[in-house]
Amino acid sequence: QVQLVESGGDLVQPGGSLRLSCAASGFPVDYYVIGWFRQAPGKEREGVSCISRRTGTTYYADSVKGRFTIYRDNAENTVYLQMNNLEPEDTAVYYCAGAYLYSSGTYYYPLSPDYLKETEYDYWGQGTQVTVSS
């Protein structure tokens, strides 16, 4: 039973930093992807970043490049999103999502920027609120 649990959301001032955590459990194989998505009130959900659990390959949305960093601690089965230089437009509910890499037999296709699309994901966490305000 796959389960994803986000934590770390908070109220922070513009220019501040915050680290979100996604604890993953129940994946039967290690060829999976963890993505971060966010949704602001009245706006559609957008992909922020994603990472391959196996290789550490990462992709980022243009809006967060240079400010956000995604990384993993495989021993703890946890993926982090370090957010620096936060801006009010970063305010949103942030969701952790999980997906399996596409495979052909025993071969697994590598992570691609397609995993910034929510349609690729099968599992979702409950969300954690990030508010950036002075």
mmCIF file with all atom_site columns, C-alpha atoms in Angstrom:
data_model
loop_
_atom_site.group_PDB
_atom_site.id
_atom_site.type_symbol
_atom_site.label_atom_id
_atom_site.label_alt_id
_atom_site.label_comp_id
_atom_site.label_asym_id
_atom_site.label_entity_id
_atom_site.label_seq_id
_atom_site.pdbx_PDB_ins_code
_atom_site.Cartn_x
_atom_site.Cartn_y
_atom_site.Cartn_z
_atom_site.occupancy
_atom_site.B_iso_or_equiv
_atom_site.pdbx_formal_charge
_atom_site.auth_seq_id
_atom_site.auth_comp_id
_atom_site.auth_asym_id
_atom_site.auth_atom_id
_atom_site.pdbx_PDB_model_num
ATOM 1   C CA . GLN A 1 1   ? 0.000  0.000  0.000   1.00 0.00 ? 1   GLN A CA 1
ATOM 2   C CA . VAL A 1 2   ? 1.702  3.175  -1.219  1.00 0.00 ? 2   VAL A CA 1
ATOM 3   C CA . GLN A 1 3   ? 1.486  6.131  1.112   1.00 0.00 ? 3   GLN A CA 1
ATOM 4   C CA . LEU A 1 4   ? 2.906  9.646  0.810   1.00 0.00 ? 4   LEU A CA 1
ATOM 5   C CA . VAL A 1 5   ? 2.933  12.111 3.690   1.00 0.00 ? 5   VAL A CA 1
ATOM 6   C CA . GLU A 1 6   ? 3.999  15.746 3.295   1.00 0.00 ? 6   GLU A CA 1
ATOM 7   C CA . SER A 1 7   ? 5.144  18.012 6.084   1.00 0.00 ? 7   SER A CA 1
ATOM 8   C CA . GLY A 1 8   ? 6.968  21.290 6.625   1.00 0.00 ? 8   GLY A CA 1
ATOM 9   C CA . GLY A 1 9   ? 4.500  23.857 5.344   1.00 0.00 ? 9   GLY A CA 1
ATOM 10  C CA . ASP A 1 10  ? 4.416  27.101 7.287   1.00 0.00 ? 10  ASP A CA 1
ATOM 11  C CA . LEU A 1 11  ? 3.978  30.855 7.189   1.00 0.00 ? 11  LEU A CA 1
ATOM 12  C CA . VAL A 1 12  ? 7.182  32.565 6.055   1.00 0.00 ? 12  VAL A CA 1
ATOM 13  C CA . GLN A 1 13  ? 8.160  36.112 5.097   1.00 0.00 ? 13  GLN A CA 1
ATOM 14  C CA . PRO A 1 14  ? 9.165  37.026 1.540   1.00 0.00 ? 14  PRO A CA 1
ATOM 15  C CA . GLY A 1 15  ? 12.802 36.177 0.977   1.00 0.00 ? 15  GLY A CA 1
ATOM 16  C CA . GLY A 1 16  ? 12.689 33.439 3.568   1.00 0.00 ? 16  GLY A CA 1
ATOM 17  C CA . SER A 1 17  ? 13.318 29.724 3.250   1.00 0.00 ? 17  SER A CA 1
ATOM 18  C CA . LEU A 1 18  ? 11.370 26.581 3.954   1.00 0.00 ? 18  LEU A CA 1
ATOM 19  C CA . ARG A 1 19  ? 12.008 22.857 3.569   1.00 0.00 ? 19  ARG A CA 1
ATOM 20  C CA . LEU A 1 20  ? 9.202  20.461 2.737   1.00 0.00 ? 20  LEU A CA 1
ATOM 21  C CA . SER A 1 21  ? 9.420  16.726 3.350   1.00 0.00 ? 21  SER A CA 1
ATOM 22  C CA . CYS A 1 22  ? 7.709  13.817 1.612   1.00 0.00 ? 22  CYS A CA 1
ATOM 23  C CA . ALA A 1 23  ? 7.882  10.487 3.404   1.00 0.00 ? 23  ALA A CA 1
ATOM 24  C CA . ALA A 1 24  ? 7.194  7.564  1.075   1.00 0.00 ? 24  ALA A CA 1
ATOM 25  C CA . SER A 1 25  ? 6.248  4.021  2.003   1.00 0.00 ? 25  SER A CA 1
ATOM 26  C CA . GLY A 1 26  ? 4.830  0.926  0.337   1.00 0.00 ? 26  GLY A CA 1
ATOM 27  C CA . PHE A 1 27  ? 6.567  1.116  -3.052  1.00 0.00 ? 27  PHE A CA 1
ATOM 28  C CA . PRO A 1 28  ? 7.385  -2.491 -4.035  1.00 0.00 ? 28  PRO A CA 1
ATOM 29  C CA . VAL A 1 29  ? 10.276 -1.441 -6.312  1.00 0.00 ? 29  VAL A CA 1
ATOM 30  C CA . ASP A 1 30  ? 12.755 1.418  -6.230  1.00 0.00 ? 30  ASP A CA 1
ATOM 31  C CA . TYR A 1 31  ? 12.157 2.522  -9.839  1.00 0.00 ? 31  TYR A CA 1
ATOM 32  C CA . TYR A 1 32  ? 9.772  5.294  -8.960  1.00 0.00 ? 32  TYR A CA 1
ATOM 33  C CA . VAL A 1 33  ? 9.466  9.058  -9.153  1.00 0.00 ? 33  VAL A CA 1
ATOM 34  C CA . ILE A 1 34  ? 8.539  11.604 -6.518  1.00 0.00 ? 34  ILE A CA 1
ATOM 35  C CA . GLY A 1 35  ? 7.146  14.912 -7.719  1.00 0.00 ? 35  GLY A CA 1
ATOM 36  C CA . TRP A 1 36  ? 6.182  18.140 -6.022  1.00 0.00 ? 36  TRP A CA 1
ATOM 37  C CA . PHE A 1 37  ? 3.117  20.024 -7.226  1.00 0.00 ? 37  PHE A CA 1
ATOM 38  C CA . ARG A 1 38  ? 1.406  23.134 -5.950  1.00 0.00 ? 38  ARG A CA 1
ATOM 39  C CA . GLN A 1 39  ? -2.025 24.675 -6.240  1.00 0.00 ? 39  GLN A CA 1
ATOM 40  C CA . ALA A 1 40  ? -2.952 28.220 -5.299  1.00 0.00 ? 40  ALA A CA 1
ATOM 41  C CA . PRO A 1 41  ? -6.582 29.215 -4.681  1.00 0.00 ? 41  PRO A CA 1
ATOM 42  C CA . GLY A 1 42  ? -8.421 29.630 -7.964  1.00 0.00 ? 42  GLY A CA 1
ATOM 43  C CA . LYS A 1 43  ? -5.505 28.321 -10.023 1.00 0.00 ? 43  LYS A CA 1
ATOM 44  C CA . GLU A 1 44  ? -4.763 24.959 -11.581 1.00 0.00 ? 44  GLU A CA 1
ATOM 45  C CA . ARG A 1 45  ? -2.241 22.586 -10.086 1.00 0.00 ? 45  ARG A CA 1
ATOM 46  C CA . GLU A 1 46  ? 1.256  22.960 -11.496 1.00 0.00 ? 46  GLU A CA 1
ATOM 47  C CA . GLY A 1 47  ? 4.328  20.786 -11.400 1.00 0.00 ? 47  GLY A CA 1
ATOM 48  C CA . VAL A 1 48  ? 7.237  22.201 -9.411  1.00 0.00 ? 48  VAL A CA 1
ATOM 49  C CA . SER A 1 49  ? 9.936  19.552 -9.452  1.00 0.00 ? 49  SER A CA 1
ATOM 50  C CA . CYS A 1 50  ? 10.512 15.815 -9.649  1.00 0.00 ? 50  CYS A CA 1
ATOM 51  C CA . ILE A 1 51  ? 13.247 13.330 -8.838  1.00 0.00 ? 51  ILE A CA 1
ATOM 52  C CA . SER A 1 52  ? 14.081 9.726  -9.651  1.00 0.00 ? 52  SER A CA 1
ATOM 53  C CA . ARG A 1 53  ? 14.417 7.721  -6.466  1.00 0.00 ? 53  ARG A CA 1
ATOM 54  C CA . ARG A 1 54  ? 16.932 5.369  -8.073  1.00 0.00 ? 54  ARG A CA 1
ATOM 55  C CA . THR A 1 55  ? 19.288 7.784  -9.863  1.00 0.00 ? 55  THR A CA 1
ATOM 56  C CA . GLY A 1 56  ? 18.654 11.207 -8.345  1.00 0.00 ? 56  GLY A CA 1
ATOM 57  C CA . THR A 1 57  ? 17.883 12.784 -11.733 1.00 0.00 ? 57  THR A CA 1
ATOM 58  C CA . THR A 1 58  ? 15.872 15.983 -11.277 1.00 0.00 ? 58  THR A CA 1
ATOM 59  C CA . TYR A 1 59  ? 13.741 18.416 -13.261 1.00 0.00 ? 59  TYR A CA 1
ATOM 60  C CA . TYR A 1 60  ? 12.339 21.808 -12.330 1.00 0.00 ? 60  TYR A CA 1
ATOM 61  C CA . ALA A 1 61  ? 9.661  24.162 -13.515 1.00 0.00 ? 61  ALA A CA 1
ATOM 62  C CA . ASP A 1 62  ? 11.085 27.386 -14.947 1.00 0.00 ? 62  ASP A CA 1
ATOM 63  C CA . SER A 1 63  ? 9.340  29.397 -12.250 1.00 0.00 ? 63  SER A CA 1
ATOM 64  C CA . VAL A 1 64  ? 11.427 27.845 -9.453  1.00 0.00 ? 64  VAL A CA 1
ATOM 65  C CA . LYS A 1 65  ? 14.797 27.197 -11.112 1.00 0.00 ? 65  LYS A CA 1
ATOM 66  C CA . GLY A 1 66  ? 17.610 28.677 -9.069  1.00 0.00 ? 66  GLY A CA 1
ATOM 67  C CA . ARG A 1 67  ? 15.435 29.013 -5.973  1.00 0.00 ? 67  ARG A CA 1
ATOM 68  C CA . PHE A 1 68  ? 14.166 25.498 -5.206  1.00 0.00 ? 68  PHE A CA 1
ATOM 69  C CA . THR A 1 69  ? 16.165 22.289 -4.835  1.00 0.00 ? 69  THR A CA 1
ATOM 70  C CA . ILE A 1 70  ? 14.768 18.763 -4.719  1.00 0.00 ? 70  ILE A CA 1
ATOM 71  C CA . TYR A 1 71  ? 16.822 16.003 -3.156  1.00 0.00 ? 71  TYR A CA 1
ATOM 72  C CA . ARG A 1 72  ? 16.371 12.626 -1.556  1.00 0.00 ? 72  ARG A CA 1
ATOM 73  C CA . ASP A 1 73  ? 17.497 10.587 1.427   1.00 0.00 ? 73  ASP A CA 1
ATOM 74  C CA . ASN A 1 74  ? 17.001 7.018  0.274   1.00 0.00 ? 74  ASN A CA 1
ATOM 75  C CA . ALA A 1 75  ? 17.895 5.558  3.664   1.00 0.00 ? 75  ALA A CA 1
ATOM 76  C CA . GLU A 1 76  ? 14.927 7.420  5.137   1.00 0.00 ? 76  GLU A CA 1
ATOM 77  C CA . ASN A 1 77  ? 12.707 7.056  2.043   1.00 0.00 ? 77  ASN A CA 1
ATOM 78  C CA . THR A 1 78  ? 12.207 10.796 2.133   1.00 0.00 ? 78  THR A CA 1
ATOM 79  C CA . VAL A 1 79  ? 12.285 13.451 -0.577  1.00 0.00 ? 79  VAL A CA 1
ATOM 80  C CA . TYR A 1 80  ? 12.845 17.081 0.327   1.00 0.00 ? 80  TYR A CA 1
ATOM 81  C CA . LEU A 1 81  ? 12.039 20.335 -1.400  1.00 0.00 ? 81  LEU A CA 1
ATOM 82  C CA . GLN A 1 82  ? 14.296 23.143 -0.205  1.00 0.00 ? 82  GLN A CA 1
ATOM 83  C CA . MET A 1 83  ? 12.685 26.463 -1.064  1.00 0.00 ? 83  MET A CA 1
ATOM 84  C CA . ASN A 1 84  ? 14.791 29.620 -0.891  1.00 0.00 ? 84  ASN A CA 1
ATOM 85  C CA . ASN A 1 85  ? 14.071 33.274 -1.672  1.00 0.00 ? 85  ASN A CA 1
ATOM 86  C CA . LEU A 1 86  ? 10.365 32.642 -1.352  1.00 0.00 ? 86  LEU A CA 1
ATOM 87  C CA . GLU A 1 87  ? 7.937  35.050 -2.955  1.00 0.00 ? 87  GLU A CA 1
ATOM 88  C CA . PRO A 1 88  ? 4.232  35.707 -2.314  1.00 0.00 ? 88  PRO A CA 1
ATOM 89  C CA . GLU A 1 89  ? 3.390  33.963 -5.590  1.00 0.00 ? 89  GLU A CA 1
ATOM 90  C CA . ASP A 1 90  ? 4.823  30.763 -4.113  1.00 0.00 ? 90  ASP A CA 1
ATOM 91  C CA . THR A 1 91  ? 1.869  30.645 -1.725  1.00 0.00 ? 91  THR A CA 1
ATOM 92  C CA . ALA A 1 92  ? -0.028 27.411 -2.373  1.00 0.00 ? 92  ALA A CA 1
ATOM 93  C CA . VAL A 1 93  ? -0.871 23.986 -1.083  1.00 0.00 ? 93  VAL A CA 1
ATOM 94  C CA . TYR A 1 94  ? 2.089  21.795 -1.959  1.00 0.00 ? 94  TYR A CA 1
ATOM 95  C CA . TYR A 1 95  ? 1.469  18.149 -2.821  1.00 0.00 ? 95  TYR A CA 1
ATOM 96  C CA . CYS A 1 96  ? 3.824  15.218 -2.958  1.00 0.00 ? 96  CYS A CA 1
ATOM 97  C CA . ALA A 1 97  ? 3.065  12.668 -5.682  1.00 0.00 ? 97  ALA A CA 1
ATOM 98  C CA . GLY A 1 98  ? 4.419  9.261  -6.686  1.00 0.00 ? 98  GLY A CA 1
ATOM 99  C CA . ALA A 1 99  ? 4.670  7.399  -9.987  1.00 0.00 ? 99  ALA A CA 1
ATOM 100 C CA . TYR A 1 100 ? 6.408  4.368  -11.420 1.00 0.00 ? 100 TYR A CA 1
ATOM 101 C CA . LEU A 1 101 ? 8.854  4.772  -14.264 1.00 0.00 ? 101 LEU A CA 1
ATOM 102 C CA . TYR A 1 102 ? 7.675  3.290  -17.537 1.00 0.00 ? 102 TYR A CA 1
ATOM 103 C CA . SER A 1 103 ? 9.147  -0.130 -18.190 1.00 0.00 ? 103 SER A CA 1
ATOM 104 C CA . SER A 1 104 ? 9.584  -2.694 -20.951 1.00 0.00 ? 104 SER A CA 1
ATOM 105 C CA . GLY A 1 105 ? 10.257 -6.076 -19.448 1.00 0.00 ? 105 GLY A CA 1
ATOM 106 C CA . THR A 1 106 ? 13.058 -5.521 -16.963 1.00 0.00 ? 106 THR A CA 1
ATOM 107 C CA . TYR A 1 107 ? 14.133 -2.238 -18.577 1.00 0.00 ? 107 TYR A CA 1
ATOM 108 C CA . TYR A 1 108 ? 12.981 1.005  -16.980 1.00 0.00 ? 108 TYR A CA 1
ATOM 109 C CA . TYR A 1 109 ? 12.874 4.171  -19.034 1.00 0.00 ? 109 TYR A CA 1
ATOM 110 C CA . PRO A 1 110 ? 14.706 7.099  -17.415 1.00 0.00 ? 110 PRO A CA 1
ATOM 111 C CA . LEU A 1 111 ? 13.047 10.079 -15.804 1.00 0.00 ? 111 LEU A CA 1
ATOM 112 C CA . SER A 1 112 ? 11.967 12.806 -18.221 1.00 0.00 ? 112 SER A CA 1
ATOM 113 C CA . PRO A 1 113 ? 10.412 16.293 -17.908 1.00 0.00 ? 113 PRO A CA 1
ATOM 114 C CA . ASP A 1 114 ? 7.059  14.629 -18.615 1.00 0.00 ? 114 ASP A CA 1
ATOM 115 C CA . TYR A 1 115 ? 6.967  13.876 -14.890 1.00 0.00 ? 115 TYR A CA 1
ATOM 116 C CA . LEU A 1 116 ? 6.179  17.522 -14.235 1.00 0.00 ? 116 LEU A CA 1
ATOM 117 C CA . LYS A 1 117 ? 2.687  16.637 -15.498 1.00 0.00 ? 117 LYS A CA 1
ATOM 118 C CA . GLU A 1 118 ? 0.168  15.551 -12.895 1.00 0.00 ? 118 GLU A CA 1
ATOM 119 C CA . THR A 1 119 ? -1.325 12.975 -15.266 1.00 0.00 ? 119 THR A CA 1
ATOM 120 C CA . GLU A 1 120 ? 1.783  10.824 -14.832 1.00 0.00 ? 120 GLU A CA 1
ATOM 121 C CA . TYR A 1 121 ? 1.148  10.245 -11.137 1.00 0.00 ? 121 TYR A CA 1
ATOM 122 C CA . ASP A 1 122 ? -0.878 7.548  -9.421  1.00 0.00 ? 122 ASP A CA 1
ATOM 123 C CA . TYR A 1 123 ? -0.408 8.434  -5.754  1.00 0.00 ? 123 TYR A CA 1
ATOM 124 C CA . TRP A 1 124 ? -0.861 11.704 -3.899  1.00 0.00 ? 124 TRP A CA 1
ATOM 125 C CA . GLY A 1 125 ? -0.263 13.033 -0.430  1.00 0.00 ? 125 GLY A CA 1
ATOM 126 C CA . GLN A 1 126 ? -2.670 15.172 1.538   1.00 0.00 ? 126 GLN A CA 1
ATOM 127 C CA . GLY A 1 127 ? -0.920 18.483 0.902   1.00 0.00 ? 127 GLY A CA 1
ATOM 128 C CA . THR A 1 128 ? 0.822  21.007 3.122   1.00 0.00 ? 128 THR A CA 1
ATOM 129 C CA . GLN A 1 129 ? 0.132  24.740 3.164   1.00 0.00 ? 129 GLN A CA 1
ATOM 130 C CA . VAL A 1 130 ? 2.899  27.208 2.342   1.00 0.00 ? 130 VAL A CA 1
ATOM 131 C CA . THR A 1 131 ? 2.077  30.867 2.885   1.00 0.00 ? 131 THR A CA 1
ATOM 132 C CA . VAL A 1 132 ? 4.543  33.614 1.965   1.00 0.00 ? 132 VAL A CA 1
ATOM 133 C CA . SER A 1 133 ? 3.461  36.946 3.397   1.00 0.00 ? 133 SER A CA 1
ATOM 134 C CA . SER A 1 134 ? 4.836  39.918 5.288   1.00 0.00 ? 134 SER A CA 1
#
